[in-house]
PDB file of C-alpha atoms and ligand atoms in Angstrom:
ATOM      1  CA  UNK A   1       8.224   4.073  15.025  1.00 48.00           C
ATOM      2  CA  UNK A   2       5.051   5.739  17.114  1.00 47.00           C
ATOM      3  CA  UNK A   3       5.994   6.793  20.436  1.00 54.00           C
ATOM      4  CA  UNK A   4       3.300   5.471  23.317  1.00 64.00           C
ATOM      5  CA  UNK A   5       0.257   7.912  23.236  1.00 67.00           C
ATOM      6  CA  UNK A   6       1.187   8.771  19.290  1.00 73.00           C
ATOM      7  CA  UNK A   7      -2.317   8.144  16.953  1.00 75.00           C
ATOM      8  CA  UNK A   8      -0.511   6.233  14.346  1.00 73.00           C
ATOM      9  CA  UNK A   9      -0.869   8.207  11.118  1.00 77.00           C
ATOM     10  CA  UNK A  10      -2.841   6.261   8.060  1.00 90.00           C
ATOM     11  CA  UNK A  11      -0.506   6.692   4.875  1.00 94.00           C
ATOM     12  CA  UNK A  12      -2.170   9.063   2.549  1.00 96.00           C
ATOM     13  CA  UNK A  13      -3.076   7.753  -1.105  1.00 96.00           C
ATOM     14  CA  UNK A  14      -1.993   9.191  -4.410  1.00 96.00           C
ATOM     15  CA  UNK A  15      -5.556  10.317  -6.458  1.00 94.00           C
ATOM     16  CA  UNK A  16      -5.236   9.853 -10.218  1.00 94.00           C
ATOM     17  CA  UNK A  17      -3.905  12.758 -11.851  1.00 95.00           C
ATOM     18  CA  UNK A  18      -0.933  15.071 -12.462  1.00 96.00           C
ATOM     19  CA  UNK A  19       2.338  14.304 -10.800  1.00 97.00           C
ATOM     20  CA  UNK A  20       5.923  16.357 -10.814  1.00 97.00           C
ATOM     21  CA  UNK A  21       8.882  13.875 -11.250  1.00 96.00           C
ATOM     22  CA  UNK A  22      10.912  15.932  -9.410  1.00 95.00           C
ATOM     23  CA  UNK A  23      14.013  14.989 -11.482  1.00 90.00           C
ATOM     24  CA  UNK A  24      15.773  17.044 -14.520  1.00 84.00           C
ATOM     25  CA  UNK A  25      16.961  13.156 -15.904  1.00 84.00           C
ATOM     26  CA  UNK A  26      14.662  12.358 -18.916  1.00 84.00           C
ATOM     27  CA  UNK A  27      14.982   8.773 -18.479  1.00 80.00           C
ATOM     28  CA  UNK A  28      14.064   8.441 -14.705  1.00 82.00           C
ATOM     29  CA  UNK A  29      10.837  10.504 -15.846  1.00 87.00           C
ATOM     30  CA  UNK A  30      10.044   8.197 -19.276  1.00 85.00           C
ATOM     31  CA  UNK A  31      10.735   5.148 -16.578  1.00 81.00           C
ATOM     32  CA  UNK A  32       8.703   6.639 -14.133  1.00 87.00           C
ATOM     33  CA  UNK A  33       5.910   7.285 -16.555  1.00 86.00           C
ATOM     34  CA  UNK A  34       5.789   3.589 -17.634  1.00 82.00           C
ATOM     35  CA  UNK A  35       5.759   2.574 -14.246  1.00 83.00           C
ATOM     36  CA  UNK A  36       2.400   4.946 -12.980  1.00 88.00           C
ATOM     37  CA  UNK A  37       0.520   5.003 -16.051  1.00 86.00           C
ATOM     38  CA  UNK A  38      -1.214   2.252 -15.388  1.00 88.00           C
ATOM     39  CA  UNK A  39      -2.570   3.449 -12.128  1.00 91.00           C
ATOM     40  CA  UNK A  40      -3.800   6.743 -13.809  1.00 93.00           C
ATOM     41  CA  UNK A  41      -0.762   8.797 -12.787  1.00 94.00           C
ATOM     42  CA  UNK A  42       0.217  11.268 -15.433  1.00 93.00           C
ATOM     43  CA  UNK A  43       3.876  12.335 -14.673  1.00 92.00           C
ATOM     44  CA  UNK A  44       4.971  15.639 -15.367  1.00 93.00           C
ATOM     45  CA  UNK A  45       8.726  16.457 -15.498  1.00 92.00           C
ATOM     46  CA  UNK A  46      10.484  18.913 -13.343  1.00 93.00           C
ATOM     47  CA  UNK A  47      11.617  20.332 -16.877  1.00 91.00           C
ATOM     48  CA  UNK A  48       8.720  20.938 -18.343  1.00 92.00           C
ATOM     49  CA  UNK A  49       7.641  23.022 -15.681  1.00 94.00           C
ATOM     50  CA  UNK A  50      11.170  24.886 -15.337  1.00 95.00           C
ATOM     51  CA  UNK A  51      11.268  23.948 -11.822  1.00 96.00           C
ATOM     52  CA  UNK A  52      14.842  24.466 -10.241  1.00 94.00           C
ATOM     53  CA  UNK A  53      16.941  21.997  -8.710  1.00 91.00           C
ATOM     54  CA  UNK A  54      17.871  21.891  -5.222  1.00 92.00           C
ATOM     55  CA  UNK A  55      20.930  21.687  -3.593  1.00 93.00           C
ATOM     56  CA  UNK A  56      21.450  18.139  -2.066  1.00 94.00           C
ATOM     57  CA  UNK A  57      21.968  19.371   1.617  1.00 96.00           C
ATOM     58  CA  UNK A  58      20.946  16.338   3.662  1.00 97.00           C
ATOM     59  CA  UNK A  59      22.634  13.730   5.256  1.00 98.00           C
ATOM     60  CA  UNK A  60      20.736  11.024   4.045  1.00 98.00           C
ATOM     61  CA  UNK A  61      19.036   9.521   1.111  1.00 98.00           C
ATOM     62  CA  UNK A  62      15.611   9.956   2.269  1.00 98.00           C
ATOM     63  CA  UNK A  63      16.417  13.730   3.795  1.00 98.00           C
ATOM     64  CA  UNK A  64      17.770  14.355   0.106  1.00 98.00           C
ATOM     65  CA  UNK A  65      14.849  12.961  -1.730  1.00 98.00           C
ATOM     66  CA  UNK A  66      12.411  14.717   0.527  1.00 98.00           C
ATOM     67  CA  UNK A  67      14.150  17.889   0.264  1.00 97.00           C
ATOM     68  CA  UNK A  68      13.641  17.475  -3.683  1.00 97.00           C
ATOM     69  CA  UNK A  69       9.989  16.486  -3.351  1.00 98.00           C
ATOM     70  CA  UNK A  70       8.844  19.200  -1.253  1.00 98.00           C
ATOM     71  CA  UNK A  71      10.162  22.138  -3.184  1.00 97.00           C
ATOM     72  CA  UNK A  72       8.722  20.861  -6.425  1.00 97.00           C
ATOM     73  CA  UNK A  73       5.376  20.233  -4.796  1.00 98.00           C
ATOM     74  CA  UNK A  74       4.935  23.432  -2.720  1.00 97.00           C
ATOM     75  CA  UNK A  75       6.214  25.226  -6.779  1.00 97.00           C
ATOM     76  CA  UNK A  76       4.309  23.633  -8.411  1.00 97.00           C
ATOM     77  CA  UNK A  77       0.987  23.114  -6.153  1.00 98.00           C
ATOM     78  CA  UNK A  78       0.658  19.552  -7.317  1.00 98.00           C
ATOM     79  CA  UNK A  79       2.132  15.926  -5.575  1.00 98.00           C
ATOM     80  CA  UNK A  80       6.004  15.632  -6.947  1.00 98.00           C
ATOM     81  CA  UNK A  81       7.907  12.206  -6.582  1.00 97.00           C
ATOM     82  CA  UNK A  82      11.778  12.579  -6.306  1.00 97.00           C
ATOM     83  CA  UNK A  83      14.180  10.260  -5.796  1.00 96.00           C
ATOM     84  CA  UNK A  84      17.960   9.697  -3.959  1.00 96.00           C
ATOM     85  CA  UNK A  85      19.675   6.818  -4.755  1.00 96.00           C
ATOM     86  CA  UNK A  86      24.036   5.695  -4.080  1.00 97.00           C
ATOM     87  CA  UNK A  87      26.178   2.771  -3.237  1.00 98.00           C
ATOM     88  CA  UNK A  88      27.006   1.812   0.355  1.00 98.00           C
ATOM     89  CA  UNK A  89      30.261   0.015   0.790  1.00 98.00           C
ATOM     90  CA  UNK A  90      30.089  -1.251   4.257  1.00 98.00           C
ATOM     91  CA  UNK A  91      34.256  -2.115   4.977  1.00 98.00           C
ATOM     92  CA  UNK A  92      34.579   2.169   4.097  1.00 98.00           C
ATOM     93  CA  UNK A  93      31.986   3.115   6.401  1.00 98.00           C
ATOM     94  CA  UNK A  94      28.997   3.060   3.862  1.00 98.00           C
ATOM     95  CA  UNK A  95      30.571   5.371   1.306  1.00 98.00           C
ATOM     96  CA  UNK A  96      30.445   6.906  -1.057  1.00 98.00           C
ATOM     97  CA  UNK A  97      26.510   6.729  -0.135  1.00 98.00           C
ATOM     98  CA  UNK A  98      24.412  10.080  -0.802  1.00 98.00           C
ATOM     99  CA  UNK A  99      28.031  11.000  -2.521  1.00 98.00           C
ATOM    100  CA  UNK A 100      27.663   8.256  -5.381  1.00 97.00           C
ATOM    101  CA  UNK A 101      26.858  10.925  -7.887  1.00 95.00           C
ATOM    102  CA  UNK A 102      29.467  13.309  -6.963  1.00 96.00           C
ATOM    103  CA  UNK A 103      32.704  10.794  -6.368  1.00 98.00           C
ATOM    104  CA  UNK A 104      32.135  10.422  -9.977  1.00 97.00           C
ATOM    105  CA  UNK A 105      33.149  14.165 -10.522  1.00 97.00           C
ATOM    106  CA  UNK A 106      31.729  16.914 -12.936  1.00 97.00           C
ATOM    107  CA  UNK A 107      32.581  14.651 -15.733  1.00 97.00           C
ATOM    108  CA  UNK A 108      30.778  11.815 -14.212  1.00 95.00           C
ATOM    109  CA  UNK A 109      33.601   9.411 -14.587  1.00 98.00           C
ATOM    110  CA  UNK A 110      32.490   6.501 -12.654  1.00 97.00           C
ATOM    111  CA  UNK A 111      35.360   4.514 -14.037  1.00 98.00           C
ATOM    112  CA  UNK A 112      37.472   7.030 -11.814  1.00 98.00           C
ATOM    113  CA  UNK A 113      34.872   6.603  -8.776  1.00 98.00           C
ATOM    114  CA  UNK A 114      34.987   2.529  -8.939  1.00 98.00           C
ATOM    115  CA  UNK A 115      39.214   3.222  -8.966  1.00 98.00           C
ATOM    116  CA  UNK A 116      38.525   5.355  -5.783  1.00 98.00           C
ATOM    117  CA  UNK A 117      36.654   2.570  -4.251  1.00 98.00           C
ATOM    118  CA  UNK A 118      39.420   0.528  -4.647  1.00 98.00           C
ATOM    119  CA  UNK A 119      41.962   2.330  -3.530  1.00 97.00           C
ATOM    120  CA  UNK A 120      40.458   1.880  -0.439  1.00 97.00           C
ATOM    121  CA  UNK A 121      40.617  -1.702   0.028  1.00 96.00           C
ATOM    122  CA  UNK A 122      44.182  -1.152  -0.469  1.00 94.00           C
ATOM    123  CA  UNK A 123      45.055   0.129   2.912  1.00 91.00           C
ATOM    124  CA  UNK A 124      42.598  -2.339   4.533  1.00 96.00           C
ATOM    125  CA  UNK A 125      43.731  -6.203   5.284  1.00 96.00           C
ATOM    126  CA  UNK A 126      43.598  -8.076   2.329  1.00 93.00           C
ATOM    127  CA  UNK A 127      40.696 -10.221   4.556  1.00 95.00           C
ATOM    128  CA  UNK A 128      38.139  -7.170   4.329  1.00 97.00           C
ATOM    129  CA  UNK A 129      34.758  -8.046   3.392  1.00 98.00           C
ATOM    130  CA  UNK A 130      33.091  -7.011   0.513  1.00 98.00           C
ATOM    131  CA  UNK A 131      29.902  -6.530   1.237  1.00 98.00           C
ATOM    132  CA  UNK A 132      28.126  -3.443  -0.629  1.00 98.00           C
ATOM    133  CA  UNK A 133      23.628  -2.215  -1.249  1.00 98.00           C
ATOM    134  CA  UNK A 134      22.387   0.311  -3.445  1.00 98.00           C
ATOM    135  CA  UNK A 135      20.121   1.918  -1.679  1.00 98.00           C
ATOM    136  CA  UNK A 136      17.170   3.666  -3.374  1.00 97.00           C
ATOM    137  CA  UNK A 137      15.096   6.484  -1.170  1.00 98.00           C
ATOM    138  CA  UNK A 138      11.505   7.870  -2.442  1.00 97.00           C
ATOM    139  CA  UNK A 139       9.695  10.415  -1.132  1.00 98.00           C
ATOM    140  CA  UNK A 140       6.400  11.763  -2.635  1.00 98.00           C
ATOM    141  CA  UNK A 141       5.146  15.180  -1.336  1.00 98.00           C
ATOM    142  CA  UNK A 142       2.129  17.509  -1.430  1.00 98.00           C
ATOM    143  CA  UNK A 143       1.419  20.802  -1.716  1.00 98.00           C
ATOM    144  CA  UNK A 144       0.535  20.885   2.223  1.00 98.00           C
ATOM    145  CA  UNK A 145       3.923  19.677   3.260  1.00 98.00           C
ATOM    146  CA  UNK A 146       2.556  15.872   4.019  1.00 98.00           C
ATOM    147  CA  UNK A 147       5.454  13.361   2.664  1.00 98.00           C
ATOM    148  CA  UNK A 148       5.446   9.735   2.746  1.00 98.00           C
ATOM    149  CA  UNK A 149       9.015   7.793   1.619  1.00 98.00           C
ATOM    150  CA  UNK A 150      10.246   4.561   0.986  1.00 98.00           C
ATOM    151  CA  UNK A 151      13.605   3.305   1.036  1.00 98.00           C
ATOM    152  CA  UNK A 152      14.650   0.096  -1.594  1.00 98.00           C
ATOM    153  CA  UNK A 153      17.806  -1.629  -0.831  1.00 98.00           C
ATOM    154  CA  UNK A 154      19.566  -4.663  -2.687  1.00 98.00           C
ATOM    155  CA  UNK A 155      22.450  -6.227  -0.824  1.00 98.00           C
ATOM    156  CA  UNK A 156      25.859  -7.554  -2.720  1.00 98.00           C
ATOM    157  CA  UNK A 157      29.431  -7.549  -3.167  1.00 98.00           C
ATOM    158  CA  UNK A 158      31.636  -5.656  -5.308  1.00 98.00           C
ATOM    159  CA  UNK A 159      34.272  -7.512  -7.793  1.00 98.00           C
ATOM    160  CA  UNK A 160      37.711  -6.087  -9.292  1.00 98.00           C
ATOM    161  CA  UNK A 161      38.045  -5.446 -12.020  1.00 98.00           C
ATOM    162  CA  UNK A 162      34.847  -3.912 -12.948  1.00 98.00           C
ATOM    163  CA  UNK A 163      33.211  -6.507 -15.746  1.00 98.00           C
ATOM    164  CA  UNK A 164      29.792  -5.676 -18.214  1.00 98.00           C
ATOM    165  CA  UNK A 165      28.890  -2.676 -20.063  1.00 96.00           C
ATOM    166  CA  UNK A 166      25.106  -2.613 -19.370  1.00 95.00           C
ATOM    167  CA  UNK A 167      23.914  -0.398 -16.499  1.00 91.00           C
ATOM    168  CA  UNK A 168      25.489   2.727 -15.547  1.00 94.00           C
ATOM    169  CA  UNK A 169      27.577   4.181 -12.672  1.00 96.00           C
ATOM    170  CA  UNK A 170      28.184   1.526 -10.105  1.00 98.00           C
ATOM    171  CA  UNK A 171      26.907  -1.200 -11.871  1.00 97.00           C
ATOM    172  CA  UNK A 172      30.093  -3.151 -13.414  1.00 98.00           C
ATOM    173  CA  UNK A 173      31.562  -4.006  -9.732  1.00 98.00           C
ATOM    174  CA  UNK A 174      28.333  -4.994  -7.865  1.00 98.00           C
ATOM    175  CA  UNK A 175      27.304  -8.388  -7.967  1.00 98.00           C
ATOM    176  CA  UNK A 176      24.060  -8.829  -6.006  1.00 98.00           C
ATOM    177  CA  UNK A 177      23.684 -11.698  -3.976  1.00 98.00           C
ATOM    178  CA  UNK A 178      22.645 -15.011  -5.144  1.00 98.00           C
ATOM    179  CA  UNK A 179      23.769 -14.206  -8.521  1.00 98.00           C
ATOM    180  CA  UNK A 180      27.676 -14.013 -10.739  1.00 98.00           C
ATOM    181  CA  UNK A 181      27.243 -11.679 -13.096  1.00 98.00           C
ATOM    182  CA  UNK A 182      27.606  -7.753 -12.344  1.00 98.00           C
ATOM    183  CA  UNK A 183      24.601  -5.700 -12.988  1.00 97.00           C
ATOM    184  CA  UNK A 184      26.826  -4.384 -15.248  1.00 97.00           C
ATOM    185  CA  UNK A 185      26.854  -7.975 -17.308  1.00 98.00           C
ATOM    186  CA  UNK A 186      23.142  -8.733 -16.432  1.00 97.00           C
ATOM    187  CA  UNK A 187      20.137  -8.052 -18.976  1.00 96.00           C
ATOM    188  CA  UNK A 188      18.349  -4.886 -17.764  1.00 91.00           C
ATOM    189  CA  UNK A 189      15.143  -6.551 -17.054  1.00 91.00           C
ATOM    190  CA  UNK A 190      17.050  -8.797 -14.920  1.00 95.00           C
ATOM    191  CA  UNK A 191      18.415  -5.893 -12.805  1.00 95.00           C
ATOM    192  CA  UNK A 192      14.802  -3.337 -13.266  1.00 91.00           C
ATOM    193  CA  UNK A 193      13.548  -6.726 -11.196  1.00 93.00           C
ATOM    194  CA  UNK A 194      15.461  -6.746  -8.324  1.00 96.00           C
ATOM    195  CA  UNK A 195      17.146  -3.983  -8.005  1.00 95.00           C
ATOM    196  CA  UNK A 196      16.803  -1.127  -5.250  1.00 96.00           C
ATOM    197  CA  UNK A 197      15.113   1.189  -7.508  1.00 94.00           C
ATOM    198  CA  UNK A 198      12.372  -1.964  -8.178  1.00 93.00           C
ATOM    199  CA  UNK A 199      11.698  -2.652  -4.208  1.00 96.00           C
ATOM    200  CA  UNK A 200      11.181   1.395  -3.122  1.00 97.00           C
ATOM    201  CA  UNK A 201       8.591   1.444  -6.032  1.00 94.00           C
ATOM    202  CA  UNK A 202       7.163  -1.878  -5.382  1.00 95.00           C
ATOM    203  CA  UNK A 203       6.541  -0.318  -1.336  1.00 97.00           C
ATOM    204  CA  UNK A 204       5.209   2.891  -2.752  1.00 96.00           C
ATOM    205  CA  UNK A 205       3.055   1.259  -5.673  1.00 94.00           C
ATOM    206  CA  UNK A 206       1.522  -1.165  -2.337  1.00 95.00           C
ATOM    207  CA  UNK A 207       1.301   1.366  -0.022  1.00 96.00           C
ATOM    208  CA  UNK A 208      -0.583   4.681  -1.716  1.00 96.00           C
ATOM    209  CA  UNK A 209      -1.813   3.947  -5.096  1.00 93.00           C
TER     210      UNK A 209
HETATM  211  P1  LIG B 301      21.015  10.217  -7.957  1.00 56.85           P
HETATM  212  O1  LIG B 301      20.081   9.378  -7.153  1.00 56.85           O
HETATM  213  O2  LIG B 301      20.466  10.585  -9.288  1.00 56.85           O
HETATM  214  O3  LIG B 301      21.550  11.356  -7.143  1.00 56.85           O
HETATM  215  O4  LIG B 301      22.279   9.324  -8.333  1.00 56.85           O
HETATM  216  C1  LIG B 301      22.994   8.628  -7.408  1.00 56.85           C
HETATM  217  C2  LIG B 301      24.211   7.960  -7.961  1.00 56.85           C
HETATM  218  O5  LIG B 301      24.238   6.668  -7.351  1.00 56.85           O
HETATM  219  C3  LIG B 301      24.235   7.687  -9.446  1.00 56.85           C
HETATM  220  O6  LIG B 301      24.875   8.688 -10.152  1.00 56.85           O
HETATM  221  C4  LIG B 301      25.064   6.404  -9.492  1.00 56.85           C
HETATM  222  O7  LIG B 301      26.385   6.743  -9.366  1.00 56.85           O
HETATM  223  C5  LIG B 301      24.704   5.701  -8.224  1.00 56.85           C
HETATM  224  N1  LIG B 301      23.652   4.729  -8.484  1.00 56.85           N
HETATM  225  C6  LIG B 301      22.361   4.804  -8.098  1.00 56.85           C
HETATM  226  N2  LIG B 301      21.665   3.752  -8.535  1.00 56.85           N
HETATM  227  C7  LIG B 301      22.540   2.991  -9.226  1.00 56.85           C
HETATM  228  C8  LIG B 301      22.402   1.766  -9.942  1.00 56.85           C
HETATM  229  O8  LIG B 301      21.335   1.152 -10.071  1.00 56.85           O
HETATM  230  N3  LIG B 301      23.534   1.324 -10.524  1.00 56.85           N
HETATM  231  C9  LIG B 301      24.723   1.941 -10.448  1.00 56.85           C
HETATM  232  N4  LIG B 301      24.897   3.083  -9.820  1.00 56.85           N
HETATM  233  C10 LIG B 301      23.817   3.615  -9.199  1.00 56.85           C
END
């Protein structure tokens, strides 16, 4: 929001060219590159440029993402994209949010993170609400420190026991709304359509390219 007196600030365009996909996962970066090509956008991946990887240390998804995006931009010299993505369960306080990844544990059992979920509801009345988003934060940097973000969000509930074996992590216990299967059950165009990760790259794709 611009304070009175601010000059609001015109969102700065993405040129064709290189770009860092500021992310060591293979398939965000061969998604990513299907999704950019078409505008001229070559992505390069943090890996093939041996850039490091940060230390989450913000307190929200866009703080995280941004943190990502400026290091590999200001390493690198060129515009980096990173992303921060996690599942908000509203009755538990919006957890595990920008923890997603890690309630999973170094094994990244997500079987064992859905259980934790669920253990929850079990000390809350049996009337809680359900209500859950996946929330999906971008944040595209330059080497001069200028960032603009975007933050996708797709609103559901989650179901017990977890059901589908498409998808990964969260997936088999959110059902979005309007909809009965899980993403988990859903075919993965169906989900790539509406999901989060779709409306932050729909804003971005609108807004600077
Ligand atoms: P990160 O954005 O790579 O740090 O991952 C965040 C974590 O959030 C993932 O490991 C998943 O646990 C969860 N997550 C993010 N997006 C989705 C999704 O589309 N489906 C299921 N889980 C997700």
């Amino acid at each position: 929001m611009s304070g009175e007196g601010e000059v609001p600030q015109a969102i700065r365009k993405l040129a064709p060219g290189k770009l860092v996909i500021a992310s060591h996962n293979e398939g965000k970066v061969r998604e990513i590159r299907a999704l950019l090509g078409p505008f001229g956008i070559e992505p390069v991946s943090a890996a093939e440029l041996d850039l490091p990887e940060p230390e989450e240390t913000g307190t929200t998804f866009v703080a995280n993402a941004e943190l990502k995006a400026l290091q590999a931009a200001d390493l690198s010299g060129l515009p980096a994209l990173a992303d921060d993505s996690g599942l908000c369960v509203e009755a538990i306080g919006n957890d595990p949010g920008i923890f997603s990844a890690r309630w999973a544990g170094p094994t990244k059992d997500f079987g064992m993170a859905m259980q934790l979920i669920e253990d929850k509801f079990a000390g809350l009345p049996p009337e809680t609400g359900r209500d859950a988003h996946f929330v999906c934060a971008l944040a595209l940097a330059w080497p001069d420190g200028h960032v603009e973000w975007f933050e996708g969000r797709v609103d559901g509930t989650l179901v017990w026991p977890p059901r589908g074996e498409n998808g990964f992590g969260y997936d088999p216990m959110f059902v979005p709304n309007g909809y009965d299967e899980t993403f988990g059950e859903m075919e993965p165009d169906a989900k790539h359509a509406m999901s989060h990760r779709a409306d932050a790259f729909n804003q971005l794709v609108a807004a600077v390219l």
